[in-house]
Amino acid sequence: MIINDLTIIFGLSIIILYLCHRLHIPIIVGFLVTGILVGPHGYGFIDAVEEVEVLAEMGIVLLLFTIGVELSIKDLWKIKRAVVFGGSIQVLLTIIAVFFIANYLGYGIGESIFIGFLFSLSSTAIVLKLLQKRGELQAPHGRFSLAVLLYQDVIVVPMILITPFLAGAGSMSDAAFIPIIAKGLGLILLVFASAKWIVPQVLFQITKTRDPELFFLSIIVICLSVAWLTSSLGLSLALGAFLAGLIISESEYSHQALSNLIPFRDIFMSFFFISIGMLLDLGYFFNDPVLFILVAVCVLMLKSVIAGMSSYLLGFPLHTAVMAGLGLAQVGEFSFVLSTFGVEFGLLTDDVYQLFLVVSILTMAVTSSVMSLSPKVADKVVNLPIPSKMKCGFHSRKMMPVLDKKGHLEDHLIIAGFGFNGRTVAKAATVAGIPYLILDTNPETVRKEQLKGELIYYGDSSQQGVLEHADIKDARVMVVCISDPAGTRRAIALARKMNPNIHIIARTQYLQEMKPLYELGANEVIPEEFETSIEIFVRLMKRYLVPKDEMEKFISEIRSDGYEMFRTLSGTMSIYDMEIDLPEMDITNLRVRGSSFAVGKNLLQLDLRKKYSVTLLAIRRSSDVIANPDADTVLKSGDVLVLMGSPEMISKVTPLFVGGDI
């Protein structure tokens, strides 16, 4: 009975997936192992093999449907260059390399191209989950990996369409090709019309009923109807499911549809991977395990080099390229989907299919370990005796001459990373008149901001040559706004080594990152996790109508307590940390205005300490800092004063420097 077989499959899956979780092995590998054990080549626990294959086909349909739903054309447009060029280079170079290898080994042209298709794809499920878990999805190598994986998810559909022609089952003559073009154009028109007019109106009427079951059934019917239509036209069910997803993605109902379908997709996809595992003959592997392991290692190395090269050619630094390459080195789940078509059309013999299955499973199994080691491998590669320009990426030839011509900077601010935080710091520096220089590894960002007049240059702030050109030795402050935790650590350590006196401010996502950053030399670390919790606290108090003065007092106490705890991690203390040890005192910066009373007066005449109980700690005049100024120091317009005193007395003395009633 099918119910008995399903009970065995799910019961065994729970045990194996638990072990995979403890061993940090991807769950996809766990499902494959489950299939190996229950299948005919394993212990033969189940008899309903055909029923499992039907469920697996349903999993493919739902997988492609949800990918279509998730595929936002607007989001793709934001990273279009990395998607189109990075994805195309990676897929095309992999297909070409594998084609020549397979053709040299005696396989036909169609078979060699198809094998190239299989090995050109990487695992979206595994890589994105690991990047998200490691907090690296917004890092440069994470963004590039996401772009390439999105491209691969889309390009698999044309690969499926081309497969019959590679096998000779379809003719490439004009007479045979015209109907296919006509069908394709018809489908495109259908998708456009459905997405624009038909589906939104139908779903609007459905949602008006406020019946979730009716909405869910409508989504399922749309998916299966389009899949059935493409199948009846001689195309694949998978293509139809993907197009159905695109139709839903352009409507306002896509998020609800996706949330309803994901649990069902995951269940049916588990059957797909289990069915693949059932096809694997372990005896075939144990006949020559060394050969299979060697082939798997070669695949990992080949894909790492090609993916890294595509990242490097797009302008990413060498360190980013190495990490991206190692992250995309495995064979992906869509390769299994594609392989079923290869078997159906006779492009894969039993021996080649078994080889593909074993090698794919091995590469997927080691992905977590490979990605964990990738920062260390990238560090070693970057530390090789190669020119600095080569370490900075393909755009380094454009970057270095510009930096050389900019003139020497002193007492300036270096902003590493030009995301939201970097832009905010740059705006503040502009308002305050602080000279600054920006470093970023996104060539598109650099090009756009340079056209706007920003002093921004392409470069990896964790590379010595880049920081040298940014005049790190004469910089006063460096603000590190990099999304990559490993890159942040490298940049801080290198900056501290090159300039022991520089003040380093870093942002980090998580509290646990603070101690390592302080140990590497950061003076101040701003944890977004902590600041987010404060913002939530503010919103909560507003909702409960807490008075503003009480709210500000609470926030001040939270920040004081929190950052006092954080500063104990660093073991250092700056002048502004005195506010924590002296809670009744404020340290404030005031700029002397040209029309104020204090201009032209010396400190003896002002007598701040006796008249106002306020101490002048330092004066910043242009790029110079006057520490502990003496009584004869004359104040000038534009001076920035560092004052310490009670909030009440600082408030009274402020008009002396900014104008107004004293």
XYZ file of C-alpha atoms in Angstrom:
662
model
C 0.000 0.000 0.000
C 1.144 3.547 -0.783
C 0.355 4.654 2.791
C 2.822 2.098 4.154
C 5.528 3.270 1.756
C 4.945 6.934 2.616
C 5.160 6.141 6.336
C 8.481 4.371 5.808
C 9.840 7.231 3.678
C 8.894 10.005 6.087
C 9.884 8.027 9.195
C 13.333 7.279 7.828
C 13.663 10.868 6.542
C 13.174 12.248 10.061
C 16.088 10.183 11.392
C 18.400 10.953 8.482
C 17.557 14.678 8.383
C 18.212 14.932 12.130
C 21.646 13.370 11.623
C 22.312 15.709 8.691
C 21.397 18.670 10.877
C 23.825 17.582 13.582
C 26.587 16.995 11.014
C 25.836 20.289 9.174
C 25.013 18.454 5.950
C 22.390 20.021 3.594
C 18.911 18.482 3.923
C 18.843 17.818 0.172
C 21.625 15.308 0.724
C 19.519 13.785 3.514
C 16.609 13.206 1.135
C 18.957 11.690 -1.436
C 20.362 9.321 1.195
C 16.804 8.385 2.196
C 16.063 7.464 -1.414
C 19.247 5.408 -1.642
C 18.317 3.404 1.448
C 14.645 2.742 0.610
C 15.128 2.278 -3.138
C 15.603 -0.902 -5.178
C 19.395 -0.534 -5.111
C 19.350 -0.141 -1.316
C 17.239 -2.168 1.105
C 14.141 -2.164 -1.133
C 11.784 -1.043 1.628
C 9.134 0.340 -0.735
C 7.284 -1.051 -3.725
C 5.355 2.002 -4.992
C 8.255 3.369 -7.044
C 6.014 4.671 -9.840
C 3.750 6.487 -7.382
C 6.764 8.202 -5.836
C 7.885 9.300 -9.306
C 4.445 10.846 -9.931
C 4.744 12.790 -6.663
C 8.267 13.801 -7.688
C 6.982 15.194 -11.006
C 4.443 17.215 -9.032
C 7.353 18.544 -6.971
C 9.132 19.744 -10.141
C 5.975 21.519 -11.301
C 5.514 23.288 -7.949
C 9.208 24.169 -7.728
C 9.235 25.907 -11.100
C 5.897 27.549 -10.323
C 7.170 29.066 -7.060
C 10.374 30.223 -8.764
C 8.229 31.991 -11.352
C 6.201 33.602 -8.554
C 9.367 34.706 -6.707
C 10.958 36.099 -9.860
C 10.398 39.843 -9.675
C 11.385 41.615 -12.867
C 11.948 44.831 -10.881
C 14.321 43.133 -8.437
C 16.205 41.495 -11.287
C 16.604 44.857 -12.971
C 18.494 46.212 -9.950
C 21.215 43.579 -10.356
C 20.744 43.154 -14.112
C 24.434 43.455 -14.939
C 25.481 40.710 -12.532
C 22.540 38.523 -13.588
C 22.946 38.887 -17.348
C 26.718 39.138 -17.717
C 27.847 37.223 -14.623
C 25.332 34.418 -15.137
C 25.970 34.196 -18.883
C 29.751 34.050 -18.465
C 29.558 31.398 -15.739
C 27.057 29.142 -17.551
C 28.600 29.530 -21.011
C 32.207 28.961 -19.908
C 31.197 25.902 -17.869
C 29.275 24.404 -20.798
C 32.217 25.024 -23.156
C 34.786 23.537 -20.750
C 32.695 20.435 -19.986
C 31.827 20.044 -23.694
C 35.483 19.793 -24.709
C 36.270 17.400 -21.868
C 33.288 15.129 -22.653
C 33.916 15.287 -26.400
C 37.567 14.387 -25.828
C 36.414 11.356 -23.811
C 34.411 10.124 -26.811
C 30.880 11.426 -26.220
C 28.834 12.851 -29.093
C 28.233 16.559 -29.636
C 24.654 16.494 -28.304
C 25.613 14.401 -25.281
C 28.628 16.618 -24.528
C 26.543 19.813 -24.649
C 23.893 18.273 -22.418
C 26.485 17.134 -19.863
C 27.753 20.736 -19.930
C 24.189 21.867 -19.154
C 24.078 19.577 -16.121
C 27.356 20.723 -14.588
C 26.810 24.441 -15.306
C 24.030 24.690 -12.694
C 24.582 25.218 -8.957
C 22.321 24.643 -5.962
C 20.085 27.636 -5.255
C 18.541 25.953 -2.206
C 21.848 25.062 -0.529
C 23.879 28.181 -1.358
C 21.230 30.765 -0.464
C 20.381 28.982 2.772
C 24.049 28.868 3.816
C 24.632 32.511 2.822
C 21.593 33.577 4.812
C 22.674 31.522 7.817
C 26.182 33.030 7.695
C 24.821 36.588 7.279
C 26.610 36.985 3.922
C 23.690 37.393 1.539
C 24.343 41.155 1.251
C 28.120 40.711 1.054
C 29.703 41.226 -2.411
C 30.186 37.491 -2.966
C 26.653 36.868 -1.676
C 25.099 39.366 -4.096
C 27.036 37.921 -7.024
C 26.067 34.364 -6.066
C 22.410 35.389 -5.866
C 22.586 36.975 -9.330
C 24.180 33.900 -10.921
C 21.750 31.505 -9.211
C 18.779 33.560 -10.441
C 20.167 33.396 -13.962
C 20.610 29.631 -13.665
C 17.040 29.196 -12.400
C 15.771 30.960 -15.514
C 18.176 29.462 -18.065
C 17.166 25.917 -17.096
C 13.872 26.460 -18.963
C 15.554 27.048 -22.362
C 17.848 24.106 -21.589
C 14.796 21.873 -21.161
C 13.421 23.119 -24.482
C 16.721 22.493 -26.300
C 17.161 18.961 -24.907
C 14.980 17.159 -27.539
C 16.955 18.789 -30.348
C 20.271 17.721 -28.799
C 18.959 14.162 -28.775
C 17.844 14.376 -32.394
C 14.200 13.898 -31.372
C 13.421 17.314 -32.862
C 14.511 18.683 -36.193
C 16.198 22.062 -36.446
C 14.963 22.598 -40.002
C 12.970 25.734 -40.805
C 9.801 23.729 -41.406
C 9.969 22.155 -37.960
C 11.206 25.232 -36.168
C 8.471 27.615 -37.328
C 5.704 25.860 -35.304
C 7.871 26.013 -32.187
C 8.434 29.742 -32.674
C 4.698 30.219 -33.220
C 3.899 28.276 -30.044
C 6.458 30.287 -28.108
C 5.071 33.612 -29.311
C 1.556 32.437 -28.516
C 2.595 31.501 -24.981
C 4.306 34.857 -24.483
C 1.142 36.663 -25.568
C -0.943 34.433 -23.287
C 1.334 35.140 -20.317
C 1.265 38.887 -20.988
C -2.521 39.018 -21.371
C -3.078 36.803 -18.332
C -0.699 38.771 -16.131
C -2.079 42.124 -17.278
C -5.835 41.589 -17.407
C -7.230 38.088 -16.869
C -5.614 36.712 -13.684
C -5.750 39.951 -11.602
C -9.479 40.274 -12.298
C -10.184 36.611 -11.530
C -8.168 36.688 -8.305
C -9.802 39.975 -7.283
C -13.221 38.343 -7.457
C -11.892 35.285 -5.571
C -10.319 37.339 -2.775
C -13.532 39.305 -2.302
C -15.051 36.110 -0.893
C -12.358 36.098 1.875
C -12.241 32.315 1.545
C -8.605 31.105 1.849
C -9.453 27.613 0.581
C -11.011 29.034 -2.579
C -7.981 31.288 -3.139
C -5.572 28.365 -2.705
C -7.515 26.147 -5.116
C -7.578 28.965 -7.671
C -3.797 29.288 -7.529
C -3.378 25.523 -7.969
C -5.773 25.501 -10.946
C -3.865 28.371 -12.624
C -0.581 26.505 -12.160
C -1.858 23.151 -13.453
C -3.875 24.696 -16.299
C -0.924 26.522 -17.831
C 1.305 23.474 -17.282
C -1.275 21.271 -19.020
C -1.549 23.769 -21.881
C 2.186 23.792 -22.560
C 2.282 20.006 -22.335
C -0.546 19.695 -24.886
C 1.421 21.987 -27.231
C 4.344 19.578 -27.100
C 6.346 21.576 -24.573
C 7.216 20.587 -20.988
C 5.070 20.712 -17.874
C 7.958 22.461 -16.121
C 7.916 25.329 -18.631
C 4.170 25.763 -18.150
C 4.529 25.849 -14.379
C 7.253 28.495 -14.658
C 5.108 30.661 -16.949
C 2.143 30.276 -14.589
C 4.343 31.538 -11.771
C 5.349 34.574 -13.836
C 1.663 35.350 -14.387
C 1.041 35.361 -10.622
C 4.269 37.250 -9.827
C 3.060 40.429 -11.533
C -0.097 40.585 -9.415
C -0.563 41.895 -5.872
C -1.499 38.385 -4.766
C 1.927 36.823 -5.343
C 3.061 36.919 -1.683
C -0.072 35.206 -0.401
C 0.075 32.614 -3.184
C 3.709 31.874 -2.384
C 3.116 31.500 1.350
C 0.283 29.048 0.660
C 2.308 26.944 -1.767
C 5.710 26.703 -0.080
C 4.742 23.921 2.402
C 3.274 21.814 -0.414
C 6.267 22.528 -2.648
C 8.691 21.405 0.058
C 6.769 18.170 0.631
C 6.589 17.264 -3.052
C 10.213 18.314 -3.660
C 11.277 15.922 -0.920
C 9.737 13.153 -3.042
C 11.718 14.399 -6.029
C 15.059 14.142 -4.250
C 14.068 10.821 -2.709
C 13.170 9.506 -6.173
C 16.585 10.614 -7.468
C 18.260 8.807 -4.568
C 16.276 5.666 -5.398
C 17.900 5.630 -8.844
C 21.442 5.685 -7.420
C 23.200 2.317 -7.323
C 25.619 2.311 -4.384
C 27.251 -0.824 -5.749
C 28.223 1.230 -8.778
C 29.948 3.745 -6.504
C 31.830 1.137 -4.452
C 33.204 -0.465 -7.604
C 35.597 2.463 -7.962
C 35.097 5.076 -5.188
C 38.460 6.743 -5.863
C 37.403 7.549 -9.432
C 34.124 9.132 -8.326
C 35.796 11.191 -5.599
C 38.457 12.337 -8.071
C 35.814 13.376 -10.620
C 33.872 15.235 -7.885
C 37.035 17.120 -6.847
C 37.720 18.020 -10.489
C 34.147 19.318 -10.878
C 34.505 21.434 -7.731
C 37.798 22.891 -8.921
C 36.588 23.558 -12.476
C 33.363 25.257 -11.369
C 35.180 27.268 -8.689
C 37.667 28.648 -11.199
C 35.006 29.504 -13.801
C 32.556 31.084 -11.336
C 35.398 33.013 -9.700
C 36.614 34.177 -13.106
C 33.146 35.431 -14.061
C 32.990 37.376 -10.782
C 36.474 38.799 -11.363
C 35.645 39.847 -14.947
C 32.616 41.718 -13.605
C 34.957 43.850 -11.510
C 34.798 42.174 -8.094
C 38.080 41.930 -6.127
C 40.089 38.712 -6.125
C 39.054 37.878 -2.551
C 35.364 38.171 -3.461
C 35.905 36.171 -6.658
C 37.497 33.268 -4.770
C 34.679 33.135 -2.198
C 31.979 33.360 -4.875
C 33.666 30.662 -6.940
C 33.887 28.216 -4.036
C 30.265 28.920 -3.098
C 28.998 28.041 -6.596
C 31.184 24.955 -7.068
C 28.564 22.265 -6.441
C 26.045 20.717 -8.847
C 22.493 21.979 -8.272
C 19.041 20.557 -7.767
C 17.931 21.767 -11.198
C 20.570 19.519 -12.697
C 18.544 16.590 -11.324
C 15.418 18.041 -12.933
C 17.267 18.440 -16.226
C 18.819 14.962 -16.010
C 15.378 13.329 -16.063
C 14.826 14.851 -19.519
C 18.269 13.634 -20.599
C 17.365 10.076 -19.599
C 13.984 10.364 -21.305
C 15.543 11.437 -24.624
C 18.484 9.039 -24.431
C 21.229 11.624 -23.900
C 22.456 9.894 -20.739
C 23.385 6.229 -20.637
C 22.985 4.298 -17.387
C 26.727 4.546 -16.653
C 26.877 8.300 -17.286
C 23.690 8.852 -15.291
C 25.080 6.960 -12.300
C 28.328 8.906 -12.567
C 26.382 12.174 -12.643
C 24.264 11.202 -9.612
C 27.237 10.158 -7.480
C 29.354 13.203 -8.364
C 26.429 15.606 -7.822
C 25.618 14.177 -4.397
C 29.279 14.330 -3.346
C 29.643 17.975 -4.408
C 26.431 18.946 -2.626
C 27.451 17.101 0.536
C 30.705 19.069 0.921
C 29.246 22.495 0.057
C 28.823 23.574 3.674
C 32.439 22.693 4.514
C 33.771 24.331 1.338
C 31.918 27.579 2.056
C 33.152 27.577 5.665
C 36.747 27.294 4.426
C 36.316 29.813 1.601
C 37.412 32.928 3.617
C 40.677 31.234 4.628
C 41.300 29.997 1.088
C 40.582 33.480 -0.274
C 43.009 35.028 2.246
C 45.771 32.652 1.157
C 45.136 33.353 -2.524
C 45.193 37.108 -1.958
C 48.435 36.827 0.045
C 50.210 35.175 -2.877
C 53.012 37.284 -4.420
C 50.905 38.790 -7.208
C 50.560 42.473 -8.221
C 48.179 44.576 -6.126
C 46.245 45.630 -9.216
C 45.353 42.008 -9.918
C 44.035 41.601 -6.381
C 41.689 44.541 -6.769
C 39.706 43.137 -9.671
C 39.403 43.584 -13.397
C 38.630 47.319 -12.994
C 41.828 47.976 -11.023
C 43.535 49.506 -14.074
C 40.893 52.243 -14.066
C 40.931 52.652 -10.304
C 44.638 52.978 -9.536
C 45.571 55.807 -11.943
C 42.608 57.875 -10.708
C 43.729 57.423 -7.123
C 47.281 58.395 -8.055
C 46.113 61.647 -9.684
C 43.806 62.805 -6.913
C 46.540 64.461 -4.872
C 47.603 63.676 -1.329
C 44.955 63.813 1.419
C 45.553 64.524 5.093
C 43.396 64.357 8.211
C 40.570 62.938 6.097
C 37.839 60.382 6.596
C 37.864 57.064 4.724
C 34.447 55.487 4.149
C 34.691 51.782 3.311
C 31.495 50.680 1.578
C 28.866 52.920 0.019
C 25.589 51.285 0.960
C 22.938 53.023 3.041
C 25.260 53.557 6.029
C 28.119 54.779 3.853
C 25.867 57.270 2.077
C 24.594 58.596 5.401
C 28.151 59.102 6.689
C 29.137 60.871 3.453
C 26.176 63.273 3.728
C 27.059 64.072 7.340
C 30.703 64.656 6.394
C 29.646 66.999 3.588
C 27.495 69.070 5.947
C 30.277 69.224 8.549
C 32.940 70.131 5.990
C 35.003 67.013 6.699
C 37.198 65.872 3.772
C 36.440 62.251 2.885
C 37.201 59.516 0.398
C 34.976 56.526 -0.408
C 36.048 53.000 -1.353
C 33.583 50.498 -2.800
C 33.831 47.199 -4.688
C 30.705 47.644 -6.782
C 31.882 49.038 -10.136
C 28.378 50.209 -11.091
C 28.061 52.215 -7.872
C 31.503 53.731 -8.363
C 30.749 54.748 -11.945
C 27.386 56.339 -11.071
C 28.662 58.219 -8.009
C 31.760 59.515 -9.804
C 29.477 61.046 -12.435
C 27.670 62.801 -9.568
C 30.962 64.262 -8.379
C 31.578 62.012 -5.363
C 35.184 61.307 -4.387
C 34.648 57.556 -4.702
C 37.034 54.943 -6.077
C 36.840 51.294 -6.927
C 38.815 49.235 -4.426
C 38.706 46.562 -1.750
C 39.404 48.238 1.593
C 40.870 44.982 2.927
C 43.776 45.235 0.442
C 46.982 47.019 1.409
C 47.534 48.647 -1.978
C 44.072 50.204 -1.941
C 44.485 51.687 1.549
C 47.905 53.039 0.606
C 46.386 54.914 -2.329
C 43.657 56.180 0.011
C 46.398 57.751 2.198
C 45.497 55.606 5.195
C 48.638 56.701 7.078
C 47.459 60.331 7.129
C 43.752 59.680 7.662
C 42.142 60.586 10.970
C 39.044 58.344 10.916
C 37.938 55.275 8.994
C 34.284 54.206 8.963
C 33.777 50.598 7.882
C 30.303 50.032 6.416
C 30.915 46.698 4.676
C 28.116 44.119 4.576
C 30.596 41.240 4.575
C 31.598 40.287 8.180
C 34.851 38.679 7.036
C 35.687 41.716 4.883
C 35.008 44.021 7.832
C 37.426 42.074 10.012
C 40.155 42.149 7.363
C 39.712 45.886 6.718
C 39.908 46.770 10.428
C 42.974 44.620 11.076
C 44.816 46.029 8.050
C 43.882 49.658 8.778
C 45.058 49.342 12.388
C 48.325 47.781 11.207
C 48.970 50.499 8.617
C 47.966 53.413 10.879
C 48.081 52.677 14.631
C 46.650 56.129 15.431
C 43.598 56.083 13.167
C 40.162 56.065 14.807
C 38.131 53.170 13.409
C 34.339 53.077 13.600
C 32.643 49.924 12.328
C 29.075 48.769 11.896
C 28.067 45.194 12.371
C 24.799 43.326 12.224
C 25.116 41.171 15.303
C 26.287 41.665 18.886
C 28.532 38.580 18.782
C 30.631 40.277 16.087
C 31.612 43.121 18.411
C 34.305 41.454 20.503
C 36.337 40.192 17.508
C 36.182 43.642 15.898
C 37.385 45.352 19.073
C 40.215 42.825 19.379
C 41.250 43.541 15.784
C 41.568 47.258 16.526
C 38.192 48.962 16.152
C 37.697 51.940 18.462
C 33.915 51.950 18.218
C 31.515 49.276 16.972
C 27.881 50.067 16.265
C 25.708 46.947 16.377
C 22.611 47.243 14.181
C 20.924 44.564 16.270
C 21.162 46.789 19.375
C 20.057 49.959 17.579
C 17.113 48.088 16.056
C 15.997 46.983 19.507
C 16.104 50.637 20.657
C 13.974 51.706 17.687
C 11.433 48.988 18.514
C 11.421 50.270 22.104
C 10.752 53.825 20.851
C 7.852 52.695 18.661
C 6.427 50.718 21.587
C 6.508 53.730 23.943
C 4.885 55.953 21.313
C 2.066 53.460 20.966
C 1.491 53.617 24.740
C 1.616 57.461 24.703
C 4.670 57.752 26.959
C 5.649 61.476 27.323
C 8.560 62.574 25.142
C 10.830 63.667 28.019
C 10.394 60.316 29.786
C 10.975 58.490 26.533
C 14.258 60.332 25.899
C 15.383 59.588 29.454
C 14.669 55.867 29.012
C 16.499 55.786 25.681
C 19.491 57.612 27.144
C 19.690 55.115 30.014
C 19.435 52.134 27.659
C 22.170 53.478 25.407
C 24.411 54.337 28.349
C 24.018 50.912 29.943
C 24.328 49.098 26.637
C 27.360 50.897 25.260
C 29.077 50.848 28.639
C 28.851 47.061 28.463
C 30.055 47.073 24.851
C 33.039 49.321 25.574
C 34.337 46.879 28.174
C 34.960 44.546 25.246
C 37.455 46.936 23.669
C 39.553 47.712 26.738
C 40.019 51.286 25.469
C 38.475 54.600 26.398
C 38.047 57.759 24.372
C 37.271 61.264 25.556
C 33.594 60.749 24.785
C 33.444 57.656 26.982
C 33.748 60.006 29.972
C 30.032 60.712 29.590
C 29.375 57.197 30.845
C 31.622 57.508 33.891
C 30.305 61.031 34.590
C 26.565 60.710 33.917
C 25.855 64.253 35.118
C 28.217 65.731 32.504
C 27.833 66.230 28.746
C 30.555 66.526 26.148
C 29.407 68.703 23.263
C 30.914 70.072 20.059
C 30.068 73.685 19.170
C 31.171 75.632 16.093
C 32.116 79.299 16.609
C 29.989 81.464 14.312
C 31.360 84.601 12.664
C 28.825 86.885 14.315
C 29.200 85.484 17.824
C 30.550 87.261 20.898
C 33.511 84.854 21.286
C 35.210 85.649 17.965
C 38.502 87.441 18.609
C 38.373 86.796 22.366
C 40.958 84.692 24.171
C 40.080 82.066 26.760
C 41.214 84.265 29.616
C 38.668 86.912 28.623
C 35.870 84.353 28.312
C 36.787 82.625 31.611
C 34.459 79.725 30.856
C 35.327 77.589 33.878
C 34.763 80.320 36.485
C 31.676 81.968 34.967
C 29.890 78.928 33.545
C 31.554 75.843 35.144
C 32.329 74.584 31.633
C 35.704 73.144 30.591
C 37.144 73.571 27.089
C 38.875 70.266 26.301
C 40.070 70.884 22.747
C 39.714 73.081 19.661
C 39.589 71.792 16.078
C 40.761 74.468 13.667
C 40.625 73.299 10.034
C 42.698 70.103 10.046
C 44.565 70.900 13.285
C 43.545 69.930 16.809
C 44.591 72.104 19.758
C 44.490 69.921 22.861
C 44.342 71.597 26.293
C 44.411 75.169 24.860
C 46.061 77.772 27.085
C 44.529 81.038 28.322
C 46.062 83.129 25.496
C 44.406 81.093 22.718
C 42.208 83.384 20.612
C 39.028 81.904 19.140
C 38.381 82.282 15.421
C 35.290 81.933 13.277
C 34.832 78.295 12.247
C 36.613 76.806 15.262
C 34.976 73.662 16.636
C 35.081 73.589 20.458
C 34.892 70.405 22.562
C 33.161 71.458 25.783
C 32.451 69.467 28.960
C 29.912 70.485 31.556
C 26.436 69.920 32.884
C 23.663 70.104 30.263
C 22.250 73.193 31.985
C 25.537 75.136 31.922
C 26.371 74.131 28.343
C 22.981 75.451 27.350
C 23.769 78.784 29.008
C 27.197 79.149 27.404
C 26.106 78.173 23.884
C 24.984 81.718 22.819
C 28.581 82.916 23.324
C 29.652 80.881 20.304
C 26.594 80.675 18.074
C 25.083 84.119 18.667
C 21.916 85.162 20.514
C 21.130 86.437 23.987
C 23.668 85.617 26.703
